[in-house]
Amino acid sequence: MSYATIKILLLLWVLSAFALYLYQFKSLIKPLLAALGLQ
Amino acid sequence: MTAFGIAILQVCSCFGFGACALTALGIQKELPYWEQWTWSFAVGFGLLGWLLFFFGVIGWFSTVPLILVLGLGSCGVLLLKPLTQAPHTNTSAVKLNSWCCLLLTAIVIVAAIDLFEGLSPPIDGDSLAYHFVHPKNFLTLGRIEFIPRAGDGAIPLLVHMTYVPVLGLGGERALTLWVMFSGWATSALVYTLTRRFLDIPWSLSVTLIFLSTPAVLYGGGSGQVEIRNALFVMIAAFAIIQSIKTSNIRYAVLAGLAAGFFMGAKYLGLLFVATGGIVILAQPHWFRHGLVFSIAALAAGGQWYVWNFINSGDPAFPLFYGYLDYVNPNYWSAEYQEAFNKIWKLEKAVDQNIFWFFSYPFATTFNMHKVFEAGRTGMGPFILLALPFAILSIWASRKKLIQSSLLPLAAIAIIFYAFWFFTSPSQRIRHLLPVYPLVLLCVSVAAHRWAAGAGHLKILAGAVFLTCTVQLFGQLIFGLNYAHRLFTNEKRDAFLNRTVTGYAPVRWINNNLKSNSLVYTEARQLIYHFKVPVYYGHIAVDALIDTRSNANNPTKFYHQLKAQKISHLLAIGSIPNKKSYNLERATGYNQWHSLWHMGCLKHIKSFKGPVFASRTLKSLSTRKLNFHVLKLNSSNCLSSKGDI
C-alpha cells in the first residue's frame, strides 16, 4: 500500500472511531445543555 | 490552612517513607532524578497505609501517634536529592514550543478543576457510603474495628488507612486535598515513566490523556481506590522489568511489595499478585525471584486477610462461606450468600467467553451496556484511536518484539485482564483503571514509534487532540458544580442540599437527635454526613439486619433492629395508609411498612427532595423521594394486634 493510502485509511479510522465514540453520549446532550445553563 | 498543611505533611511523609525504602533496597540511586520522587511517593504511600494498619490494631488512632508517624516519615525526604539539583532540560528546551505550552496549560486547567473538587465537601456516592466512612469511624473509636459487611466492610483497607491521619489531624478538607494530591501523584508517575520512552511533548500528551480520562476524573478526587492502586501497579510492573533485565533480586523485593500493597488495598490485588508472579518467573532466576516476590507481597498486603480471618473466620469474607467455620454465625447466612451472588449477577452484562474476552474492550469503549459504566466513568477513546498505529508498530518490529521492554508491561496488562475478565464478578470498566496506565503507555509508545518512522505523526497527534478535547470538555462540565460553589461562596449545607440526594433529613437529624441515638438507613450516599451514629442497612451485604429483597418478617426485623440498638429509622418511600398497605409488598427495606402498621414506629418528621443521579448532570433524574424520620417504639407493639 502506498503512503497516501495508509494515511487516508488512518485518518478515516481516527475520525470514524471518534465519531462512534461520541455517538454513545447522544442521550447526554440535553443534560449537558442544562448543566451549561443553555436549556 | 491547617488542612492544607496536614495534607502536605502527609505528602512529605510518603516521599520520606518511600525514599527510605528505596535507599534501603539500593534502588534509589539507580533511578533517573524525577523518578526518584515519583517512585518514592508511590512506595511511601503503600508503606504509610501498611504501617497505619498496625497503629489501628494497637489503638493508636489519636493525635500524637498520627503526628509522629507523619513527622517521622517526612524526615526521609532528606534522602531525596533537592529540587535545586534537578537535571536541566537543555536538550529539550527547544521542544518546549507552543505545543508544549498548550499541553501544560491544559494540565493546569485540569489541576485547577481538581483543586475546586479538593476544596469542596465530598459528594461521591461510594466515598460517602464507605470509603470515607470507615476512616471516620475508626478515628471515633481510636482503633480499627472489624466490619462484618461483604464487599464494602470486611475488605482490604490499605489505601483507606492513609485517609485516617489527614482526616484525624486536618479534618475533612485535608482528606479531600489528600485524595487530590494522591491522584496527581499517579499522573506524575505516568509522566516520569513515559519519559523513559518519549520526548517531553509526547510524555505531556500521554499525561494529559491519563489525567483527563473519565475514570480518573470520576475517582481521582474522591475516595475511590483504583487510581491510587495504579501507583502500585506501575511500580510493580517496572520493578519486574528491572528484575528480569538485571537479575537483581532487590527489584523482585520491590515488585513484591508494590503488588502486595495492591493486594492490601483491594481483593483484585490478589489477581495482580498472581499476574506479577507469572511474569517474574520468565527469567533464569525464576525460583529465587519468584519466592522473594511472593514473600514480599504477603508481608505487604497479607495483614488485612489475617485480620478478616481472625475476626470472621474467612480471610476474604464471605468468599469461603460454607467451606470455613465462621466466628460469629450471625455475620452471614446461606440466604445472604444467595442474595449476594444475585446482586453480582446484575454486574455482568456479557458472557465470560473468548469472544467477549476480545470484544469487551471495544464494547466498553462504545458503552454498549450500562453495566460497564463506561461512558462518564470509562477509559476514553484514545486506545481505540491509536490502536492501528500500535498494531502496525508491532508488525513492523515483530522480529525483535521479544527484546522489547514494553513486552513485560503488555504481558502484565493482558494477563491481569484475562484473570479479571474470567473471574471477576463485576464487569465495570473502572475496575481496570489500575492497569490502564500500562496499556496507555504501551499503546502510546508503540504508536508513536511507528508513526514517527512512517511519517504519520500528525494523524496520531490529531488522535491526541480529539481525545484531549472531548475529555477536557467533560472535565470542564464536571468542574462547573464545584466552581459554582467556590465562586459564589456557597455554604456547605446549601452545596450538599443541591448535590446529595436526601441531605435535608440528615441535616435535621444532626441538629435534633442526640448522640446516643442510632439511626438505621439504607441511603448509602448519606452515611458519611451523619454526625449522630448511623447503621447502614443493605439488601445483600449486611446479614445482621435482614432486608433481603424477599425478606418479609417484621417481628424478626424489629428484633434485629433492637439487637443493634437502633433508635430511629430514616426510611425512604411513602408512608402507607390503610388502603395502600399490602403485607405482600412490605418486603426488604419496606418491612418498615409493617412495623408502621403494627404501631412500632412513631413519625417524627418527613422530607421530600430531588434525586441526583449524577454529581454533574443534575437533569438526568427528575424523580423526587420522600424521607421519613421514624422513632422505634418499645416491643409492646409486637404483642398488640396492630392493623395487620
XYZ file of C-alpha atoms in Angstrom:
683
model
C 0.000 0.000 0.000
C 1.195 3.456 -0.789
C 1.993 6.109 1.795
C -1.056 8.154 0.761
C -3.426 5.179 1.039
C -2.217 4.336 4.531
C -2.537 7.974 5.522
C -6.137 8.153 4.298
C -7.053 4.859 5.975
C -5.567 6.001 9.273
C -7.328 9.317 9.033
C -10.620 7.581 8.308
C -10.119 5.258 11.258
C -9.394 8.061 13.702
C -12.328 10.178 12.564
C -14.901 7.398 12.312
C -13.875 5.753 15.596
C -14.040 9.109 17.316
C -17.462 9.834 15.838
C -18.689 6.418 17.001
C -17.279 7.088 20.463
C -19.139 10.382 20.653
C -22.386 8.757 19.493
C -22.816 6.993 22.860
C -23.257 10.371 24.522
C -26.222 11.393 22.386
C -28.579 10.927 25.299
C -26.487 13.320 27.369
C -26.915 16.312 25.051
C -29.941 17.689 26.898
C -28.481 17.199 30.404
C -25.236 18.767 29.157
C -27.031 21.796 27.826
C -28.903 22.037 31.105
C -25.634 21.840 33.063
C -24.260 24.660 30.920
C -27.374 26.696 31.590
C -28.344 26.667 27.921
C -31.699 24.976 28.409
C -4.504 26.367 56.403
C -4.233 23.516 58.912
C -5.937 21.236 56.432
C -3.552 22.207 53.663
C -0.549 21.837 55.990
C -1.588 18.369 57.147
C -2.208 17.198 53.586
C 1.242 18.493 52.575
C 2.804 16.867 55.651
C 1.329 13.549 54.625
C 2.606 14.021 51.063
C 6.078 14.656 52.529
C 5.819 11.592 54.743
C 5.019 9.448 51.691
C 8.059 10.836 49.876
C 10.096 10.197 53.008
C 8.963 6.642 53.715
C 9.403 5.748 50.060
C 12.882 7.304 49.900
C 13.900 5.292 52.983
C 12.650 2.047 51.450
C 14.224 2.681 48.050
C 17.516 3.701 49.676
C 17.479 0.610 51.872
C 16.936 -1.516 48.767
C 19.728 0.330 46.962
C 17.354 1.260 44.150
C 17.100 4.998 44.753
C 20.428 5.905 43.163
C 19.722 3.833 40.062
C 16.628 5.830 39.155
C 16.512 8.975 37.000
C 16.097 12.145 39.095
C 12.349 12.714 38.751
C 11.564 9.042 39.063
C 13.262 9.093 42.468
C 10.483 11.414 43.589
C 7.574 9.677 41.914
C 8.680 6.167 42.882
C 9.323 7.344 46.444
C 5.814 8.723 46.733
C 4.220 5.535 45.416
C 6.228 3.229 47.677
C 5.839 5.585 50.653
C 2.091 5.743 50.085
C 1.908 1.970 50.361
C 4.210 1.865 53.369
C 2.175 4.504 55.198
C -1.024 2.533 54.599
C 0.729 -0.641 55.720
C 2.121 0.931 58.891
C -1.171 2.528 59.895
C -2.887 -0.846 59.949
C -0.741 -1.786 62.948
C -1.370 1.605 64.557
C -5.076 0.895 64.166
C -4.838 -2.569 65.676
C -2.901 -1.276 68.684
C -5.366 1.594 69.120
C -3.071 4.478 68.171
C -5.518 6.407 66.015
C -5.097 9.567 68.065
C -3.372 12.904 67.536
C 0.108 12.229 68.939
C 0.860 8.894 67.210
C -0.554 10.165 63.915
C 1.535 13.350 64.001
C 4.587 11.317 64.972
C 4.211 8.896 62.077
C 3.793 11.715 59.543
C 6.657 13.701 61.081
C 8.942 10.690 61.145
C 8.142 9.848 57.540
C 8.758 13.424 56.433
C 12.337 13.260 57.723
C 13.025 10.736 54.981
C 12.638 13.488 52.378
C 16.238 14.409 53.222
C 17.279 11.241 51.400
C 15.949 12.658 48.145
C 18.106 14.946 46.033
C 16.813 18.501 46.493
C 14.913 20.196 43.707
C 17.849 22.533 43.160
C 19.741 19.540 41.798
C 17.047 18.720 39.264
C 18.605 17.995 35.866
C 18.288 20.793 33.340
C 16.417 20.001 30.214
C 18.622 21.979 27.835
C 18.369 19.370 25.136
C 14.601 19.575 25.217
C 14.358 23.297 25.765
C 13.845 23.864 22.081
C 10.931 21.480 22.139
C 9.102 23.451 24.822
C 7.254 25.068 21.962
C 3.672 26.217 21.618
C 2.512 22.561 21.594
C 4.139 22.038 24.996
C 2.745 25.289 26.351
C -0.733 24.280 25.210
C -0.413 20.900 26.918
C 0.901 22.463 30.118
C -1.960 24.965 30.100
C -4.455 22.133 29.714
C -2.809 20.228 32.580
C -3.005 23.333 34.769
C -6.716 23.708 33.922
C -7.360 20.085 34.877
C -5.369 20.578 38.084
C -7.383 23.704 38.894
C -10.642 21.796 38.470
C -9.249 19.048 40.695
C -8.460 21.738 43.247
C -12.058 23.015 43.100
C -13.150 19.479 43.946
C -10.467 19.172 46.615
C -11.780 22.296 48.322
C -15.391 21.056 48.350
C -17.147 18.610 50.675
C -17.169 15.015 49.402
C -20.203 14.063 47.308
C -19.208 10.838 45.552
C -21.650 8.051 46.447
C -19.133 5.280 47.220
C -16.975 7.625 49.267
C -19.974 8.714 51.306
C -21.113 5.117 51.763
C -17.809 3.628 52.927
C -14.507 4.979 51.571
C -14.580 7.961 53.914
C -16.909 6.402 56.474
C -14.560 3.679 57.723
C -11.676 6.075 58.489
C -14.143 8.405 60.224
C -15.493 5.571 62.389
C -12.025 4.225 63.143
C -10.997 7.683 64.348
C -14.034 7.872 66.620
C -13.083 4.501 68.113
C -9.358 5.276 68.134
C -8.659 1.921 66.511
C -9.629 -0.431 63.703
C -12.816 -2.394 64.100
C -13.901 -5.402 62.065
C -16.912 -4.538 59.877
C -18.983 -7.658 59.145
C -20.200 -6.472 55.748
C -19.439 -8.150 52.445
C -17.952 -6.073 49.648
C -17.666 -2.747 51.424
C -16.798 -3.594 55.039
C -14.634 -6.670 55.504
C -12.305 -5.703 52.676
C -8.609 -4.857 52.442
C -8.289 -1.224 53.532
C -4.659 -0.261 52.963
C -5.487 2.845 50.939
C -8.243 3.800 53.388
C -5.655 3.758 56.172
C -3.966 6.752 54.538
C -7.236 8.686 54.941
C -7.036 8.333 58.732
C -4.192 10.773 59.595
C -5.405 13.542 57.274
C -9.000 13.265 58.465
C -7.992 12.980 62.116
C -5.467 15.808 62.136
C -6.687 18.164 59.434
C -10.386 17.378 59.103
C -12.475 16.817 56.015
C -10.715 19.376 53.842
C -7.345 17.772 54.494
C -8.868 14.476 53.407
C -10.250 15.829 50.136
C -6.968 17.631 49.424
C -5.090 14.433 50.170
C -7.072 12.397 47.657
C -6.427 15.163 45.138
C -2.661 15.043 45.773
C -2.511 11.263 45.640
C -4.450 11.322 42.355
C -1.943 13.789 40.935
C 0.893 11.554 42.111
C -0.402 8.819 39.806
C -0.303 11.210 36.859
C 3.194 12.348 37.832
C 4.333 8.727 37.871
C 2.746 8.202 34.443
C 4.716 11.209 33.161
C 8.088 10.167 34.541
C 7.725 6.599 33.297
C 6.593 7.778 29.860
C 9.700 9.988 29.700
C 11.755 6.789 29.552
C 10.352 6.220 26.077
C 9.092 9.529 24.683
C 10.147 13.165 24.491
C 8.643 15.900 26.663
C 5.730 16.947 24.386
C 4.547 13.382 23.846
C 5.017 12.496 27.505
C 2.935 15.517 28.431
C 0.317 14.392 25.900
C 0.110 10.925 27.468
C -0.100 12.509 30.927
C -2.904 14.812 29.863
C -4.785 11.922 28.286
C -4.460 9.993 31.534
C -5.249 12.918 33.812
C -8.429 13.753 31.923
C -9.595 10.140 31.424
C -13.229 9.933 32.589
C -12.456 7.137 35.093
C -9.613 9.213 36.555
C -11.822 12.276 36.703
C -14.501 10.209 38.450
C -12.271 8.613 41.070
C -9.253 10.893 41.408
C -10.753 13.466 43.741
C -12.883 11.025 45.722
C -12.110 8.109 47.996
C -12.129 5.556 45.149
C -9.053 3.347 45.415
C -8.484 2.335 41.781
C -6.473 5.369 40.725
C -4.264 5.056 43.797
C -3.766 1.342 43.152
C -2.402 2.344 39.740
C 0.641 3.684 41.636
C 1.384 0.198 42.959
C 0.776 -1.458 39.601
C 3.211 0.837 37.782
C 5.943 0.391 40.402
C 5.462 -3.378 40.448
C 5.494 -3.610 36.643
C 8.654 -1.556 36.188
C 10.369 -3.311 39.074
C 9.541 -6.649 37.440
C 11.093 -5.399 34.183
C 14.257 -4.403 36.050
C 14.299 -7.675 37.932
C 14.185 -9.583 34.646
C 16.640 -7.282 32.907
C 19.242 -7.049 35.670
C 18.597 -10.295 37.589
C 18.835 -8.056 40.658
C 16.800 -9.551 43.475
C 16.210 -6.137 45.101
C 13.805 -5.319 42.274
C 11.921 -8.543 42.927
C 11.519 -7.409 46.545
C 10.214 -4.021 45.418
C 7.870 -5.608 42.875
C 6.514 -7.892 45.592
C 5.999 -5.016 47.996
C 4.135 -2.939 45.409
C 1.969 -5.867 44.289
C 1.313 -6.642 47.958
C 0.182 -3.069 48.594
C -2.388 -3.521 45.828
C -3.441 -6.799 47.435
C -3.794 -4.978 50.755
C -5.949 -2.306 49.143
C -8.439 -4.356 47.120
C -9.311 -8.003 46.565
C -8.470 -7.545 42.866
C -4.885 -7.109 44.043
C -4.804 -10.874 44.577
C -5.164 -11.264 40.819
C -2.373 -8.776 40.307
C -0.032 -10.663 42.640
C -0.751 -13.808 40.619
C -0.097 -11.854 37.402
C 3.184 -10.412 38.663
C 4.171 -13.840 39.931
C 3.699 -15.379 36.487
C 5.665 -12.668 34.678
C 8.542 -12.620 37.164
C 9.008 -16.342 36.590
C 10.015 -15.636 32.975
C 13.732 -15.341 33.743
C 16.714 -17.559 34.631
C 16.458 -16.799 38.380
C 12.766 -17.601 38.410
C 12.726 -19.564 41.668
C 14.679 -17.105 43.801
C 12.905 -14.059 42.413
C 9.500 -15.729 42.487
C 9.968 -16.738 46.116
C 11.141 -13.287 47.199
C 8.317 -11.642 45.245
C 5.721 -13.840 46.973
C 7.099 -13.296 50.480
C 7.282 -9.515 49.970
C 3.726 -9.430 48.589
C 2.374 -11.402 51.539
C 4.193 -9.183 54.012
C 2.917 -6.000 52.358
C -0.697 -6.986 51.829
C -1.465 -10.077 53.879
C -2.373 -8.270 57.104
C -5.935 -7.499 56.084
C -6.607 -11.140 55.183
C -5.264 -12.275 58.556
C -7.407 -9.593 60.234
C -10.522 -10.788 58.433
C -9.703 -14.397 59.221
C -9.228 -13.717 62.937
C -12.446 -11.709 63.184
C -14.762 -13.656 60.913
C -13.101 -16.978 60.189
C -12.823 -16.109 56.489
C -9.775 -14.288 55.064
C -11.826 -12.901 52.172
C -15.221 -12.608 53.852
C -17.597 -14.090 52.631
C -15.785 -15.860 49.757
C -15.253 -19.094 51.684
C -18.684 -19.246 53.289
C -19.679 -22.902 53.603
C -16.057 -24.048 53.499
C -14.768 -22.421 56.687
C -16.283 -22.109 60.150
C -17.347 -18.566 60.938
C -16.504 -16.944 64.261
C -19.993 -15.470 64.553
C -22.804 -17.325 62.721
C -24.862 -14.106 62.621
C -22.333 -12.473 60.302
C -23.511 -14.417 57.263
C -26.021 -16.999 56.125
C -26.818 -19.175 53.125
C -29.712 -16.835 52.300
C -27.403 -13.843 52.286
C -24.856 -15.717 50.196
C -27.612 -16.263 47.643
C -28.682 -12.606 47.758
C -25.042 -11.513 47.456
C -24.480 -13.720 44.409
C -27.699 -12.391 42.919
C -26.586 -8.764 43.016
C -23.231 -9.681 41.483
C -25.090 -11.278 38.595
C -26.524 -7.840 37.865
C -22.964 -6.589 37.384
C -22.392 -8.916 34.447
C -23.597 -7.892 31.014
C -21.780 -10.324 28.748
C -20.744 -13.972 28.949
C -17.256 -14.767 30.172
C -16.048 -16.472 26.994
C -13.279 -15.991 24.426
C -15.474 -13.950 22.080
C -16.313 -11.401 24.745
C -12.774 -11.504 26.109
C -11.659 -9.886 22.846
C -14.814 -7.849 22.290
C -15.165 -6.384 25.785
C -12.614 -3.560 25.293
C -14.495 -2.377 22.195
C -17.903 -2.888 23.768
C -16.889 -0.779 26.736
C -15.328 1.959 24.622
C -18.693 2.385 22.947
C -20.506 1.808 26.248
C -22.719 -0.892 24.794
C -24.196 -1.851 28.149
C -24.985 0.300 31.145
C -23.394 -2.277 33.471
C -19.968 -1.347 32.063
C -20.407 2.210 33.350
C -18.074 3.111 30.514
C -19.448 6.436 29.351
C -18.894 9.023 32.027
C -16.561 6.772 34.035
C -14.826 4.914 31.216
C -11.344 4.989 29.740
C -11.939 7.470 26.923
C -11.323 6.954 23.184
C -7.526 7.190 22.854
C -6.618 3.488 22.959
C -9.139 2.832 20.201
C -7.936 5.728 18.062
C -4.267 4.762 18.406
C -4.864 1.038 18.002
C -3.990 0.713 14.250
C -0.768 2.646 14.845
C 0.157 0.276 17.673
C -0.730 -2.815 15.623
C 1.370 -1.601 12.686
C 4.196 -0.919 15.132
C 4.015 -4.478 16.460
C 4.017 -5.827 12.921
C 6.961 -3.658 11.892
C 9.054 -4.751 14.862
C 7.821 -8.350 15.049
C 11.328 -9.831 14.718
C 12.702 -8.015 17.760
C 9.473 -7.999 19.740
C 10.813 -10.430 22.307
C 13.531 -7.951 23.295
C 11.129 -5.051 23.711
C 10.967 -3.541 27.199
C 7.286 -2.942 26.562
C 6.621 -6.674 26.317
C 6.580 -7.389 30.093
C 4.303 -4.358 30.599
C 1.914 -5.610 27.936
C 2.099 -9.144 29.353
C 1.187 -7.890 32.835
C -1.741 -5.873 31.486
C -3.046 -8.737 29.320
C -2.670 -11.476 31.941
C -4.324 -9.310 34.588
C -7.134 -8.504 32.189
C -7.586 -12.228 31.433
C -7.711 -13.104 35.145
C -10.094 -10.249 35.788
C -12.375 -10.938 32.840
C -12.810 -14.654 33.568
C -13.048 -14.465 37.363
C -14.323 -11.040 38.412
C -17.952 -10.889 39.496
C -18.250 -7.348 38.129
C -17.736 -6.027 34.602
C -17.411 -2.357 35.453
C -14.608 -0.976 33.306
C -13.288 1.313 36.029
C -12.076 -1.712 37.981
C -9.374 -1.998 35.315
C -8.103 1.514 35.990
C -5.049 0.283 37.974
C -3.603 -1.376 34.846
C -4.823 1.302 32.416
C -1.558 3.331 32.662
C 0.362 0.261 31.464
C -1.960 -0.124 28.467
C -1.831 3.595 27.731
C 1.954 3.568 27.915
C 2.364 0.503 25.681
C -0.093 1.716 23.059
C 1.199 5.308 23.068
C 4.866 4.338 22.816
C 4.285 1.694 20.140
C 2.004 4.003 18.149
C 4.471 6.880 18.395
C 7.425 4.749 17.277
C 5.660 3.570 14.162
C 4.034 6.914 13.340
C 7.348 8.766 13.742
C 9.143 6.286 11.484
C 6.408 6.180 8.850
C 5.767 9.908 8.772
C 2.237 9.757 10.172
C 2.877 11.566 13.425
C 0.408 14.321 12.588
C -2.504 11.887 12.423
C -1.517 10.439 15.791
C -1.273 13.986 17.124
C -4.792 14.504 15.769
C -5.991 11.492 17.770
C -4.382 13.005 20.879
C -6.039 16.335 20.131
C -9.508 14.826 19.658
C -9.156 12.738 22.813
C -7.968 15.634 24.936
C -10.641 17.939 23.548
C -13.553 15.665 24.416
C -12.084 14.653 27.772
C -11.313 18.245 28.742
C -14.839 19.221 27.801
C -16.091 16.560 30.206
C -13.662 17.843 32.819
C -14.935 21.397 32.454
C -18.556 20.294 32.806
C -17.575 18.233 35.853
C -15.843 21.245 37.367
C -18.803 23.616 36.961
C -20.565 22.256 40.023
C -17.534 22.836 42.241
C -16.610 26.162 40.631
C -20.119 27.430 41.275
C -19.752 26.615 44.957
C -16.353 28.268 45.306
C -17.045 31.415 43.318
C -20.437 32.082 44.886
C -19.242 31.331 48.432
C -21.997 28.786 48.713
C -22.384 27.337 52.198
C -21.577 23.693 52.824
C -25.186 22.718 53.612
C -26.535 24.502 50.544
C -23.993 22.724 48.326
C -24.811 19.314 49.799
C -28.546 20.048 49.584
C -28.347 20.516 45.823
C -25.907 17.665 45.234
C -26.579 14.770 47.605
C -29.942 13.010 47.434
C -31.692 13.235 50.794
C -29.236 15.510 52.551
C -32.004 17.626 54.174
C -33.127 14.908 56.651
C -29.507 14.241 57.637
C -29.046 17.892 58.437
C -32.192 17.820 60.539
C -31.123 14.634 62.320
C -27.676 16.092 63.064
C -29.301 19.133 64.632
C -32.110 17.401 66.520
C -31.182 13.873 67.548
C -28.855 13.178 70.455
C -25.501 11.481 70.107
C -26.816 8.380 71.894
C -29.305 7.809 69.054
C -28.576 5.234 66.364
C -30.230 5.793 63.007
C -30.868 2.946 60.572
C -30.933 3.829 56.894
C -30.439 2.244 53.503
C -29.449 5.595 51.922
C -25.771 4.898 51.254
C -24.977 8.385 49.976
C -25.837 9.856 53.380
C -23.751 7.721 55.731
C -20.644 9.915 55.852
C -22.544 13.134 56.542
C -24.285 11.826 59.673
C -22.927 13.332 62.871
C -25.005 11.020 65.065
C -24.269 7.271 64.970
C -25.719 5.593 61.903
C -26.291 1.994 60.797
C -26.102 1.393 57.066
C -28.511 -1.404 56.088
C -28.184 -3.274 52.830
C -30.185 -5.887 50.942
C -27.227 -8.157 50.235
C -24.085 -7.319 52.178
C -25.185 -6.940 55.795
C -26.732 -10.006 57.407
C -27.191 -8.595 60.897
C -30.434 -6.879 59.870
C -32.238 -8.933 57.260
C -33.506 -6.720 54.457
C -33.021 -9.118 51.556
C -35.425 -8.224 48.773
C -37.776 -11.099 49.697
C -37.429 -10.773 53.487
C -40.900 -10.361 54.985
C -40.755 -10.910 58.709
C -41.481 -7.676 60.579
C -41.093 -9.258 64.022
C -37.626 -10.568 63.175
C -36.821 -7.219 61.543
C -37.875 -5.419 64.713
C -35.781 -7.670 66.973
C -32.751 -7.299 64.736
C -33.104 -3.517 64.821
C -33.338 -3.631 68.600
C -30.375 -6.030 68.863
C -28.250 -3.440 67.074
C -29.640 -0.747 69.440
C -31.322 1.173 66.607
C -33.374 4.067 67.983
C -34.569 5.703 64.748
C -35.121 4.865 61.106
C -34.543 7.157 58.172
C -36.994 5.436 55.847
C -37.488 6.070 52.139
C -40.790 5.998 50.266
C -44.379 6.851 51.094
C -45.933 6.068 54.436
C -48.628 3.530 53.513
C -52.156 4.247 54.630
C -54.659 1.520 55.426
C -55.833 1.269 51.820
C -52.454 1.222 50.141
C -50.742 -1.043 52.669
C -50.049 -4.518 51.337
C -48.225 -7.052 53.500
C -47.044 -8.945 50.425
C -45.215 -5.910 49.168
C -43.777 -4.910 52.539
C -40.565 -6.823 51.880
C -36.871 -5.989 52.133
C -36.314 -2.404 53.167
C -40.073 -1.892 53.085
C -40.567 -4.099 56.121
C -40.825 -0.806 57.976
C -44.297 -0.509 56.375
C -45.398 -3.470 58.503
C -43.760 -2.054 61.620
C -45.612 1.178 60.958
C -48.945 -0.639 60.821
C -48.115 -2.582 63.948
C -47.540 0.698 65.773
C -43.815 0.030 66.277
C -42.797 3.315 64.679
C -43.550 6.869 65.624
C -43.480 9.518 62.944
C -41.093 12.386 63.743
C -40.605 14.309 60.521
C -40.887 13.925 56.747
C -38.915 15.404 53.882
C -39.281 15.401 50.119
C -36.395 16.123 47.798
C -34.969 15.538 44.320
C -32.892 12.529 43.314
C -29.454 13.393 41.916
C -28.427 10.616 39.553
C -25.186 12.412 38.731
C -22.939 14.887 40.546
C -22.523 16.759 37.282
C -25.655 16.294 35.191
C -28.486 17.146 37.548
C -31.231 16.849 34.972
C -30.543 13.127 34.399
C -33.190 12.479 37.013
C -36.367 14.386 37.712
C -37.613 11.992 40.399
C -38.363 13.046 43.932
C -38.066 10.938 47.050
C -39.793 11.001 50.413
C -37.717 10.516 53.540
C -39.203 9.929 56.984
C -37.530 10.131 60.349
C -39.251 7.467 62.453
C -38.682 6.504 66.082
C -38.626 2.835 67.029
C -41.142 2.177 69.811
C -40.902 -0.352 72.618
C -41.662 -4.010 71.922
C -45.231 -3.704 73.290
C -46.294 -3.118 69.693
C -45.402 -6.706 68.820
C -47.873 -8.146 71.283
C -50.684 -5.847 70.150
C -52.693 -6.867 67.123
C -51.917 -3.696 65.206
C -53.559 -3.331 61.820
C -52.135 -6.435 60.198
